[in-house]
GROMACS .gro file of N, CA, C and O in nm:
model
  296
    1MET      N    1   2.725  -0.283  -0.076
    1MET     CA    2   2.673  -0.374  -0.174
    1MET      C    3   2.595  -0.484  -0.102
    1MET      O    4   2.643  -0.544  -0.007
    2ILE      N    5   2.474  -0.511  -0.151
    2ILE     CA    6   2.388  -0.613  -0.093
    2ILE      C    7   2.367  -0.723  -0.197
    2ILE      O    8   2.341  -0.693  -0.314
    3GLU      N    9   2.380  -0.850  -0.155
    3GLU     CA   10   2.353  -0.962  -0.244
    3GLU      C   11   2.217  -1.021  -0.211
    3GLU      O   12   2.185  -1.042  -0.095
    4HIS      N   13   2.139  -1.044  -0.316
    4HIS     CA   14   2.007  -1.104  -0.303
    4HIS      C   15   2.008  -1.233  -0.384
    4HIS      O   16   2.060  -1.235  -0.496
    5GLY      N   17   1.947  -1.338  -0.332
    5GLY     CA   18   1.937  -1.463  -0.406
    5GLY      C   19   1.792  -1.496  -0.435
    5GLY      O   20   1.705  -1.480  -0.348
    6TYR      N   21   1.765  -1.544  -0.557
    6TYR     CA   22   1.629  -1.577  -0.598
    6TYR      C   23   1.629  -1.707  -0.678
    6TYR      O   24   1.731  -1.747  -0.733
    7THR      N   25   1.513  -1.771  -0.684
    7THR     CA   26   1.495  -1.888  -0.767
    7THR      C   27   1.395  -1.854  -0.877
    7THR      O   28   1.288  -1.799  -0.849
    8VAL      N   29   1.433  -1.886  -1.001
    8VAL     CA   30   1.350  -1.857  -1.118
    8VAL      C   31   1.335  -1.987  -1.196
    8VAL      O   32   1.433  -2.057  -1.219
    9SER      N   33   1.213  -2.019  -1.237
    9SER     CA   34   1.192  -2.141  -1.315
    9SER      C   35   1.153  -2.107  -1.458
    9SER      O   36   1.105  -1.997  -1.487
   10GLY      N   37   1.178  -2.204  -1.546
   10GLY     CA   38   1.140  -2.189  -1.686
   10GLY      C   39   1.254  -2.152  -1.778
   10GLY      O   40   1.235  -2.146  -1.900
   11MET      N   41   1.372  -2.127  -1.724
   11MET     CA   42   1.487  -2.091  -1.807
   11MET      C   43   1.553  -2.217  -1.861
   11MET      O   44   1.564  -2.316  -1.789
   12SER      N   45   1.597  -2.211  -1.988
   12SER     CA   46   1.659  -2.330  -2.046
   12SER      C   47   1.782  -2.301  -2.131
   12SER      O   48   1.844  -2.395  -2.182
   13CYS      N   49   1.817  -2.173  -2.148
   13CYS     CA   50   1.929  -2.142  -2.236
   13CYS      C   51   1.991  -2.006  -2.202
   13CYS      O   52   1.942  -1.935  -2.115
   14GLY      N   53   2.096  -1.974  -2.274
   14GLY     CA   54   2.164  -1.846  -2.255
   14GLY      C   55   2.075  -1.727  -2.285
   14GLY      O   56   2.085  -1.622  -2.220
   15HIS      N   57   1.988  -1.740  -2.383
   15HIS     CA   58   1.897  -1.630  -2.416
   15HIS      C   59   1.802  -1.604  -2.300
   15HIS      O   60   1.769  -1.489  -2.269
   16CYS      N   61   1.758  -1.712  -2.233
   16CYS     CA   62   1.673  -1.698  -2.115
   16CYS      C   63   1.746  -1.618  -2.007
   16CYS      O   64   1.690  -1.526  -1.948
   17ALA      N   65   1.870  -1.656  -1.982
   17ALA     CA   66   1.952  -1.587  -1.882
   17ALA      C   67   1.969  -1.440  -1.918
   17ALA      O   68   1.960  -1.353  -1.832
   18GLN      N   69   1.990  -1.413  -2.045
   18GLN     CA   70   2.008  -1.275  -2.090
   18GLN      C   71   1.880  -1.194  -2.068
   18GLN      O   72   1.886  -1.079  -2.024
   19SER      N   73   1.765  -1.253  -2.095
   19SER     CA   74   1.638  -1.183  -2.075
   19SER      C   75   1.616  -1.147  -1.929
   19SER      O   76   1.577  -1.034  -1.896
   20VAL      N   77   1.643  -1.243  -1.840
   20VAL     CA   78   1.627  -1.218  -1.697
   20VAL      C   79   1.726  -1.112  -1.652
   20VAL      O   80   1.691  -1.019  -1.578
   21THR      N   81   1.850  -1.122  -1.698
   21THR     CA   82   1.953  -1.026  -1.661
   21THR      C   83   1.914  -0.885  -1.704
   21THR      O   84   1.926  -0.789  -1.625
   22GLU      N   85   1.866  -0.870  -1.826
   22GLU     CA   86   1.828  -0.737  -1.876
   22GLU      C   87   1.716  -0.676  -1.793
   22GLU      O   88   1.721  -0.558  -1.759
   23GLU      N   89   1.616  -0.755  -1.758
   23GLU     CA   90   1.504  -0.702  -1.679
   23GLU      C   91   1.548  -0.664  -1.538
   23GLU      O   92   1.512  -0.558  -1.487
   24LEU      N   93   1.627  -0.751  -1.475
   24LEU     CA   94   1.671  -0.721  -1.338
   24LEU      C   95   1.769  -0.605  -1.333
   24LEU      O   96   1.767  -0.527  -1.238
   25THR      N   97   1.853  -0.593  -1.434
   25THR     CA   98   1.948  -0.482  -1.439
   25THR      C   99   1.876  -0.347  -1.448
   25THR      O  100   1.928  -0.245  -1.406
   26GLY      N  101   1.753  -0.350  -1.498
   26GLY     CA  102   1.674  -0.228  -1.509
   26GLY      C  103   1.618  -0.178  -1.376
   26GLY      O  104   1.568  -0.066  -1.369
   27LEU      N  105   1.627  -0.259  -1.272
   27LEU     CA  106   1.578  -0.215  -1.141
   27LEU      C  107   1.676  -0.116  -1.078
   27LEU      O  108   1.798  -0.132  -1.089
   28ARG      N  109   1.623  -0.017  -1.011
   28ARG     CA  110   1.704   0.086  -0.947
   28ARG      C  111   1.801   0.025  -0.847
   28ARG      O  112   1.762  -0.055  -0.763
   29GLY      N  113   1.929   0.059  -0.861
   29GLY     CA  114   2.031   0.018  -0.767
   29GLY      C  115   2.103  -0.112  -0.803
   29GLY      O  116   2.204  -0.144  -0.742
   30VAL      N  117   2.051  -0.187  -0.901
   30VAL     CA  118   2.114  -0.314  -0.937
   30VAL      C  119   2.244  -0.287  -1.013
   30VAL      O  120   2.247  -0.210  -1.109
   31THR      N  121   2.352  -0.352  -0.967
   31THR     CA  122   2.482  -0.332  -1.029
   31THR      C  123   2.532  -0.455  -1.102
   31THR      O  124   2.616  -0.444  -1.191
   32GLU      N  125   2.482  -0.573  -1.064
   32GLU     CA  126   2.530  -0.696  -1.127
   32GLU      C  127   2.426  -0.806  -1.109
   32GLU      O  128   2.359  -0.813  -1.006
   33VAL      N  129   2.414  -0.891  -1.211
   33VAL     CA  130   2.321  -1.006  -1.206
   33VAL      C  131   2.396  -1.128  -1.256
   33VAL      O  132   2.461  -1.124  -1.359
   34GLU      N  133   2.386  -1.238  -1.181
   34GLU     CA  134   2.443  -1.367  -1.223
   34GLU      C  135   2.329  -1.467  -1.230
   34GLU      O  136   2.254  -1.483  -1.133
   35VAL      N  137   2.317  -1.536  -1.344
   35VAL     CA  138   2.210  -1.633  -1.364
   35VAL      C  139   2.271  -1.769  -1.391
   35VAL      O  140   2.356  -1.784  -1.478
   36ASP      N  141   2.224  -1.870  -1.317
   36ASP     CA  142   2.263  -2.009  -1.341
   36ASP      C  143   2.139  -2.080  -1.395
   36ASP      O  144   2.047  -2.113  -1.319
   37VAL      N  145   2.135  -2.099  -1.526
   37VAL     CA  146   2.019  -2.158  -1.592
   37VAL      C  147   1.992  -2.299  -1.539
   37VAL      O  148   1.877  -2.338  -1.518
   38ALA      N  149   2.096  -2.377  -1.517
   38ALA     CA  150   2.080  -2.517  -1.475
   38ALA      C  151   2.008  -2.530  -1.342
   38ALA      O  152   1.926  -2.620  -1.323
   39THR      N  153   2.038  -2.441  -1.248
   39THR     CA  154   1.978  -2.450  -1.115
   39THR      C  155   1.861  -2.353  -1.096
   39THR      O  156   1.786  -2.366  -1.000
   40GLY      N  157   1.849  -2.256  -1.184
   40GLY     CA  158   1.745  -2.154  -1.169
   40GLY      C  159   1.779  -2.049  -1.066
   40GLY      O  160   1.697  -1.967  -1.028
   41ARG      N  161   1.902  -2.051  -1.021
   41ARG     CA  162   1.945  -1.956  -0.917
   41ARG      C  163   1.991  -1.825  -0.980
   41ARG      O  164   2.066  -1.824  -1.077
   42VAL      N  165   1.945  -1.716  -0.922
   42VAL     CA  166   1.981  -1.583  -0.970
   42VAL      C  167   2.035  -1.505  -0.851
   42VAL      O  168   1.970  -1.497  -0.747
   43VAL      N  169   2.155  -1.448  -0.868
   43VAL     CA  170   2.214  -1.364  -0.764
   43VAL      C  171   2.217  -1.221  -0.819
   43VAL      O  172   2.266  -1.197  -0.930
   44VAL      N  173   2.163  -1.131  -0.740
   44VAL     CA  174   2.158  -0.989  -0.779
   44VAL      C  175   2.235  -0.909  -0.676
   44VAL      O  176   2.212  -0.923  -0.556
   45ARG      N  177   2.326  -0.827  -0.724
   45ARG     CA  178   2.399  -0.736  -0.636
   45ARG      C  179   2.343  -0.596  -0.659
   45ARG      O  180   2.328  -0.554  -0.774
   46ALA      N  181   2.316  -0.527  -0.548
   46ALA     CA  182   2.255  -0.395  -0.559
   46ALA      C  183   2.310  -0.304  -0.451
   46ALA      O  184   2.362  -0.349  -0.348
   47ASP      N  185   2.295  -0.175  -0.476
   47ASP     CA  186   2.339  -0.074  -0.380
   47ASP      C  187   2.247  -0.063  -0.259
   47ASP      O  188   2.285  -0.007  -0.157
   48SER      N  189   2.124  -0.115  -0.273
   48SER     CA  190   2.026  -0.105  -0.165
   48SER      C  191   1.933  -0.227  -0.170
   48SER      O  192   1.934  -0.301  -0.268
   49PRO      N  193   1.853  -0.246  -0.065
   49PRO     CA  194   1.760  -0.358  -0.066
   49PRO      C  195   1.662  -0.347  -0.184
   49PRO      O  196   1.627  -0.236  -0.227
   50LEU      N  197   1.620  -0.462  -0.235
   50LEU     CA  198   1.524  -0.466  -0.344
   50LEU      C  199   1.389  -0.513  -0.293
   50LEU      O  200   1.382  -0.603  -0.210
   51ALA      N  201   1.283  -0.454  -0.344
   51ALA     CA  202   1.148  -0.497  -0.308
   51ALA      C  203   1.117  -0.626  -0.385
   51ALA      O  204   1.135  -0.632  -0.506
   52GLU      N  205   1.069  -0.726  -0.314
   52GLU     CA  206   1.040  -0.855  -0.377
   52GLU      C  207   0.937  -0.839  -0.490
   52GLU      O  208   0.947  -0.904  -0.593
   53VAL      N  209   0.843  -0.750  -0.472
   53VAL     CA  210   0.741  -0.728  -0.575
   53VAL      C  211   0.804  -0.678  -0.705
   53VAL      O  212   0.761  -0.715  -0.815
   54ASP      N  213   0.909  -0.597  -0.694
   54ASP     CA  214   0.977  -0.545  -0.813
   54ASP      C  215   1.057  -0.655  -0.882
   54ASP      O  216   1.060  -0.663  -1.006
   55VAL      N  217   1.121  -0.741  -0.803
   55VAL     CA  218   1.197  -0.852  -0.860
   55VAL      C  219   1.102  -0.948  -0.931
   55VAL      O  220   1.127  -0.991  -1.044
   56ARG      N  221   0.991  -0.980  -0.866
   56ARG     CA  222   0.891  -1.069  -0.927
   56ARG      C  223   0.842  -1.011  -1.060
   56ARG      O  224   0.834  -1.083  -1.160
   57ALA      N  225   0.811  -0.884  -1.061
   57ALA     CA  226   0.760  -0.820  -1.183
   57ALA      C  227   0.864  -0.825  -1.295
   57ALA      O  228   0.830  -0.851  -1.411
   58ALA      N  229   0.990  -0.803  -1.262
   58ALA     CA  230   1.097  -0.806  -1.363
   58ALA      C  231   1.113  -0.946  -1.420
   58ALA      O  232   1.126  -0.963  -1.543
   59VAL      N  233   1.112  -1.047  -1.334
   59VAL     CA  234   1.127  -1.186  -1.380
   59VAL      C  235   1.009  -1.225  -1.469
   59VAL      O  236   1.026  -1.285  -1.575
   60GLU      N  237   0.889  -1.188  -1.427
   60GLU     CA  238   0.770  -1.222  -1.505
   60GLU      C  239   0.767  -1.145  -1.637
   60GLU      O  240   0.722  -1.198  -1.739
   61GLU      N  241   0.817  -1.023  -1.638
   61GLU     CA  242   0.826  -0.944  -1.762
   61GLU      C  243   0.919  -1.014  -1.861
   61GLU      O  244   0.898  -1.009  -1.982
   62ALA      N  245   1.022  -1.080  -1.809
   62ALA     CA  246   1.116  -1.154  -1.894
   62ALA      C  247   1.054  -1.285  -1.944
   62ALA      O  248   1.111  -1.351  -2.032
   63GLY      N  249   0.940  -1.325  -1.888
   63GLY     CA  250   0.870  -1.444  -1.934
   63GLY      C  251   0.893  -1.569  -1.851
   63GLY      O  252   0.866  -1.680  -1.898
   64PHE      N  253   0.937  -1.553  -1.727
   64PHE     CA  254   0.969  -1.667  -1.643
   64PHE      C  255   0.894  -1.659  -1.511
   64PHE      O  256   0.831  -1.559  -1.479
   65SER      N  257   0.902  -1.767  -1.433
   65SER     CA  258   0.830  -1.775  -1.306
   65SER      C  259   0.923  -1.747  -1.189
   65SER      O  260   1.025  -1.814  -1.173
   66TYR      N  261   0.884  -1.651  -1.109
   66TYR     CA  262   0.957  -1.617  -0.987
   66TYR      C  263   0.912  -1.715  -0.879
   66TYR      O  264   0.794  -1.725  -0.849
   67GLU      N  265   1.007  -1.790  -0.822
   67GLU     CA  266   0.973  -1.892  -0.722
   67GLU      C  267   1.002  -1.846  -0.580
   67GLU      O  268   0.964  -1.915  -0.485
   68GLY      N  269   1.072  -1.735  -0.564
   68GLY     CA  270   1.099  -1.683  -0.429
   68GLY      C  271   1.247  -1.659  -0.405
   68GLY      O  272   1.329  -1.672  -0.494
   69THR      N  273   1.276  -1.624  -0.279
   69THR     CA  274   1.414  -1.597  -0.243
   69THR      C  275   1.490  -1.729  -0.228
   69THR      O  276   1.431  -1.834  -0.203
   70ALA      N  277   1.620  -1.722  -0.242
   70ALA     CA  278   1.706  -1.840  -0.231
   70ALA      C  279   1.826  -1.806  -0.144
   70ALA      O  280   1.871  -1.691  -0.142
   71SER      N  281   1.877  -1.904  -0.077
   71SER     CA  282   1.995  -1.888   0.005
   71SER      C  283   2.115  -1.856  -0.083
   71SER      O  284   2.129  -1.909  -0.192
   72LEU      N  285   2.201  -1.771  -0.036
   72LEU     CA  286   2.324  -1.738  -0.109
   72LEU      C  287   2.435  -1.837  -0.076
   72LEU      O  288   2.541  -1.834  -0.138
   73VAL      N  289   2.413  -1.924   0.020
   73VAL     CA  290   2.512  -2.024   0.058
   73VAL      C  291   2.491  -2.147  -0.028
   73VAL      O  292   2.381  -2.200  -0.037
   74SER      N  293   2.597  -2.191  -0.095
   74SER     CA  294   2.587  -2.308  -0.182
   74SER      C  295   2.600  -2.436  -0.103
   74SER      O  296   2.673  -2.448  -0.011
   0.00000   0.00000   0.00000
């Protein structure tokens, strides 16, 4: 299992988190997605590495801005 951290902007509610979760869950190998709307932090767990271009496309398809990778250390 590989954990990936990303920053997403433009989210403001639970529906926003659900939209991002649904799009990211559709990527091959993704097993779990955690979204923190307040911080814009998204943690994705997957069976294999994810291509950043695919993550960006999924976030943008959900209607939000992909800001890049984020540290998994709080």
